[in-house]
PDB file of C-alpha atoms in Angstrom:
ATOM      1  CA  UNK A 300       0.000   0.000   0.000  1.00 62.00           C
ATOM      2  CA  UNK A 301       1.360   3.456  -1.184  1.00 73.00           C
ATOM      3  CA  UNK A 302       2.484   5.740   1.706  1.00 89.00           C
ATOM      4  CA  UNK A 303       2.691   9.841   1.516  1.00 94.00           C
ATOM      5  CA  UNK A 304       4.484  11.036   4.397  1.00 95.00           C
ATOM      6  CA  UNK A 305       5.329  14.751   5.379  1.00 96.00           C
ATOM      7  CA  UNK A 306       7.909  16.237   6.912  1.00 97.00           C
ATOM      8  CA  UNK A 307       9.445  19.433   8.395  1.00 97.00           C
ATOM      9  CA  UNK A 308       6.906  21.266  10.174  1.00 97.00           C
ATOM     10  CA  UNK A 309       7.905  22.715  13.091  1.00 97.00           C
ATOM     11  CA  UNK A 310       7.580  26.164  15.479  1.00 98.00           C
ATOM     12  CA  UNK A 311       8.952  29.517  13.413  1.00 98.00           C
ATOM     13  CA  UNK A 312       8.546  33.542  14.213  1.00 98.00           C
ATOM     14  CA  UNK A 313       6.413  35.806  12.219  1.00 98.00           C
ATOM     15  CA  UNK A 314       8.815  36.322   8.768  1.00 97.00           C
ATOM     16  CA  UNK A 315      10.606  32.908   9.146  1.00 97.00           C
ATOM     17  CA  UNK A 316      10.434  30.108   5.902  1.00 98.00           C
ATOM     18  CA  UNK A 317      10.174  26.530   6.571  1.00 98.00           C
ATOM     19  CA  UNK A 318      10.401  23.530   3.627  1.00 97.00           C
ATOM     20  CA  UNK A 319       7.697  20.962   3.921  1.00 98.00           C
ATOM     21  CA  UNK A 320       8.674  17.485   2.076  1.00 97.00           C
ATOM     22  CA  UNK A 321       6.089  14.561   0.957  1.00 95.00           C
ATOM     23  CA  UNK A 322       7.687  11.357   0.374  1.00 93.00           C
ATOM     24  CA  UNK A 323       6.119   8.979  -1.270  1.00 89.00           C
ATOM     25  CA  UNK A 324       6.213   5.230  -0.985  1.00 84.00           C
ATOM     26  CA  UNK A 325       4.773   2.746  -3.060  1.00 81.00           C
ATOM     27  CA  UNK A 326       3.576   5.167  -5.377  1.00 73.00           C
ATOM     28  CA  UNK A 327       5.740   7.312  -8.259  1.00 77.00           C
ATOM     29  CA  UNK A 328       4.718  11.319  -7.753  1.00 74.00           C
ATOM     30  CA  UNK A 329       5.551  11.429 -11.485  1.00 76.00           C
ATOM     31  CA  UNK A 330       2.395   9.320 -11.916  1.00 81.00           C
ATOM     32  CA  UNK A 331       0.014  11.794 -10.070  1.00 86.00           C
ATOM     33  CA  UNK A 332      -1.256  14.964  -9.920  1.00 91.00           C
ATOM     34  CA  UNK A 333       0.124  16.872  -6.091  1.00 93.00           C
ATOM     35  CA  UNK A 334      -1.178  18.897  -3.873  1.00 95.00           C
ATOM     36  CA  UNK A 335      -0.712  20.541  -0.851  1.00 97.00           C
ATOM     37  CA  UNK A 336      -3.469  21.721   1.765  1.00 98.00           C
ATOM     38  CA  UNK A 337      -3.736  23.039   5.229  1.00 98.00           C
ATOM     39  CA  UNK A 338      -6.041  22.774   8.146  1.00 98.00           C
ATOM     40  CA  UNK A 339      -5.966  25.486  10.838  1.00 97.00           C
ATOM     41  CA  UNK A 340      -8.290  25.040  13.788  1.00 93.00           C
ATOM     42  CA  UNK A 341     -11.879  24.960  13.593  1.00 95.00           C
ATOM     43  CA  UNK A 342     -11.776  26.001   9.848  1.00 96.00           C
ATOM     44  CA  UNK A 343     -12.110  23.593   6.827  1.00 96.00           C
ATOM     45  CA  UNK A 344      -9.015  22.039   5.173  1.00 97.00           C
ATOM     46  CA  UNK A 345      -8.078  24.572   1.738  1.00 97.00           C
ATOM     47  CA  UNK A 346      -6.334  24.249  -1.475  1.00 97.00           C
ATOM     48  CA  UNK A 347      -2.032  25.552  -0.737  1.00 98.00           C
ATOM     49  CA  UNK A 348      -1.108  24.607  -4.220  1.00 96.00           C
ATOM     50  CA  UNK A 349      -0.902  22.230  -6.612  1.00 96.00           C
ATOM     51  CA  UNK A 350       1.558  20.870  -9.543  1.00 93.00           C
ATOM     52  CA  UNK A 351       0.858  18.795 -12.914  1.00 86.00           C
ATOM     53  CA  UNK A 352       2.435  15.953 -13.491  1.00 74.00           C
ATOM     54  CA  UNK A 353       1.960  16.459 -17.337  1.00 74.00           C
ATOM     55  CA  UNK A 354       3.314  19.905 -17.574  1.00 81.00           C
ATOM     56  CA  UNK A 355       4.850  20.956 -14.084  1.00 87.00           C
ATOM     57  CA  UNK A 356       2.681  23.731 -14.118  1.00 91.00           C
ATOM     58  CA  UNK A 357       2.133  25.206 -10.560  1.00 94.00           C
ATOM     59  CA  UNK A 358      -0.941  25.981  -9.091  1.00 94.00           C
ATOM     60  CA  UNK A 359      -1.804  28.182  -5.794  1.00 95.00           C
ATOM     61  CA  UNK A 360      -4.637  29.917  -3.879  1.00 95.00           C
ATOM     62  CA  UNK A 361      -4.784  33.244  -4.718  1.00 92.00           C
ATOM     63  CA  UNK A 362      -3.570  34.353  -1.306  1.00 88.00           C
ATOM     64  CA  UNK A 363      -0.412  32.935  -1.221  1.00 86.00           C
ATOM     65  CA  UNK A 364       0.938  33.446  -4.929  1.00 76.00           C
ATOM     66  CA  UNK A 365       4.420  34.743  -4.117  1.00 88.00           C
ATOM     67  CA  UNK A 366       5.074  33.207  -0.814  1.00 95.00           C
ATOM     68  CA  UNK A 367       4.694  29.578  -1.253  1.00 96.00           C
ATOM     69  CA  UNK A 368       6.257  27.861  -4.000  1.00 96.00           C
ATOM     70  CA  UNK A 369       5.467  23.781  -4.906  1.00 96.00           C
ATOM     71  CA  UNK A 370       8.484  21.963  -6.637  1.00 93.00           C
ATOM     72  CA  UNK A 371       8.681  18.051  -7.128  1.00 88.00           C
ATOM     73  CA  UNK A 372      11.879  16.081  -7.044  1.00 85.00           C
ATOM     74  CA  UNK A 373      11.232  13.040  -9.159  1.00 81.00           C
ATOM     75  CA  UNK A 374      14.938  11.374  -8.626  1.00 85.00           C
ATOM     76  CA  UNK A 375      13.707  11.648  -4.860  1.00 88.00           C
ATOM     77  CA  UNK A 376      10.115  10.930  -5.427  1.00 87.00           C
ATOM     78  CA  UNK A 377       9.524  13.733  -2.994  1.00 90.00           C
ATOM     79  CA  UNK A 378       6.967  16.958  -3.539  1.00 92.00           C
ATOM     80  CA  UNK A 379       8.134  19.839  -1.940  1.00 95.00           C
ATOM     81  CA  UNK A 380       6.581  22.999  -0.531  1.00 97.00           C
ATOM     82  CA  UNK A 381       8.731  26.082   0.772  1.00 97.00           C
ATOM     83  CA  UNK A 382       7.222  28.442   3.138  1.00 97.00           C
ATOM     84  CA  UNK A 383       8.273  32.024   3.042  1.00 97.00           C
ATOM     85  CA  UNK A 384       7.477  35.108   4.598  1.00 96.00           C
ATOM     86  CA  UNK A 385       5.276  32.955   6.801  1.00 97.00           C
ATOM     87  CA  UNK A 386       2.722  34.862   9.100  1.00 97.00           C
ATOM     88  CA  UNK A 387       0.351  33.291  12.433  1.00 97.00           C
ATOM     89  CA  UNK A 388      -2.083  32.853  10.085  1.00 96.00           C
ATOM     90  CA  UNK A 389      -0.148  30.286   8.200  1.00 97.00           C
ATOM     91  CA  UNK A 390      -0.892  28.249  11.484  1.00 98.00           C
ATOM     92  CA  UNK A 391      -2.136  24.954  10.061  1.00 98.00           C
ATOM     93  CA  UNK A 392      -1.918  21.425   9.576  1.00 98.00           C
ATOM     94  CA  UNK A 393      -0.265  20.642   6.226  1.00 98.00           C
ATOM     95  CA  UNK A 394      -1.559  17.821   4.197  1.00 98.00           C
ATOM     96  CA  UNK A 395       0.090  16.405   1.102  1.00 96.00           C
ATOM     97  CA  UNK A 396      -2.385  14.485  -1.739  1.00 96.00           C
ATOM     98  CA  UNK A 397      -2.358  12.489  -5.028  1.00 93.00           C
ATOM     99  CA  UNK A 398      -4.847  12.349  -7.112  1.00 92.00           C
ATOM    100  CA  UNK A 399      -5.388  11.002 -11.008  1.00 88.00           C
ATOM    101  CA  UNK A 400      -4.037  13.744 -13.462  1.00 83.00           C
ATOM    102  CA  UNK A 401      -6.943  13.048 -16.134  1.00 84.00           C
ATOM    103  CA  UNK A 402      -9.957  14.286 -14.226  1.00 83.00           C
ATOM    104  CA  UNK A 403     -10.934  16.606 -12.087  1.00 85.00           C
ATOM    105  CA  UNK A 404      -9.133  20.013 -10.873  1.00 91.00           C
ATOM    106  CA  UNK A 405      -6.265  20.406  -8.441  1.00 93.00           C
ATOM    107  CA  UNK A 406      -8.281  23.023  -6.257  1.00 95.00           C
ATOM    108  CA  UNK A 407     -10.757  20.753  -4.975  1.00 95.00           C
ATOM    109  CA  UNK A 408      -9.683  18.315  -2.041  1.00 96.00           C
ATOM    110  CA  UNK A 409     -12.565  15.655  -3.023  1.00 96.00           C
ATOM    111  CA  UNK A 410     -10.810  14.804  -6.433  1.00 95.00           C
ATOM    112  CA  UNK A 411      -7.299  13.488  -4.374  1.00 95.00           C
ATOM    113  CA  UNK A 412      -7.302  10.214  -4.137  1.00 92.00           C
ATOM    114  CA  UNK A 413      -4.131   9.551  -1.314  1.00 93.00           C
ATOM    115  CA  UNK A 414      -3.330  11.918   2.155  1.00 96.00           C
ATOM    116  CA  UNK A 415      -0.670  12.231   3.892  1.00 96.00           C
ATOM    117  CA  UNK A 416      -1.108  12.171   7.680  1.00 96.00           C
ATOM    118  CA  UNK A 417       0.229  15.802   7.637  1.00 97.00           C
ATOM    119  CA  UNK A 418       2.322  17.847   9.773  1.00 98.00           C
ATOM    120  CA  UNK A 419       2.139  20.703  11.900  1.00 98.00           C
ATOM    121  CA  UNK A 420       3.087  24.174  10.637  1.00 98.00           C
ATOM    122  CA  UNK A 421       3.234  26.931  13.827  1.00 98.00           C
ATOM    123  CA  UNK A 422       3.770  30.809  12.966  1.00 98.00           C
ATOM    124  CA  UNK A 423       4.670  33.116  16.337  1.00 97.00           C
ATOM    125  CA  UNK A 424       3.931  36.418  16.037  1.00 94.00           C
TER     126      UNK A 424
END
């Protein structure tokens, strides 16, 4: 059974960057359409970004365009997410998905197929 597991979360001050990593097991991110999402308490999980596995083509929410950036490392099977200029609000839960690249759109979390077990993303201000 195909894993996704995320790493490098952690606790950073108001301005700070952190690089989130998905690794993938069992599965080829080549194969798959990625995306990233977050969860911050008591609000509904939302679309970070995205990247095709057809074109590389990136894909973000409109709010962070310019501070997060999506790259995947095929060698490494690993999808990676870099955090800058991150602010308390960036407080979340960061989730890491698959889905099938021929249907669907990347913005929507019901069209992802595989989750990551996600990890914890803390902004001080």
């Amino acid at each position: 059974q195909g894993q996704l597991v995320e790493s490098g979360g952690g606790l950073v001050q108001a301005g700070g960057s952190l690089r989130l990593s998905c690794a993938a097991s069992g599965r080829t991110v080549s194969n798959y359409g990625m995306g990233w999402f977050r969860q911050a308490p008591g609000k509904d999980r939302e679309f970070v970004g995205a990247i095709s596995m057809f074109t590389g083509r990136t894909y973000y929410a409109d709010s962070l365009t310019g501070r997060f950036t999506i790259s995947r490392d095929n060698a490494k099977n690993t999808l990676v997410l870099q955090l800058n200029s991150l602010k308390p609000e960036d407080t979340a839960v960061y989730f890491c998905a698959a889905k099938s690249p021929y249907r669907g759109t990347y913005y929507d979390q019901h069209e992802y197929d595989y989750w990551g077990q996600g990890t914890q993303v803390t902004v001080s201000s």
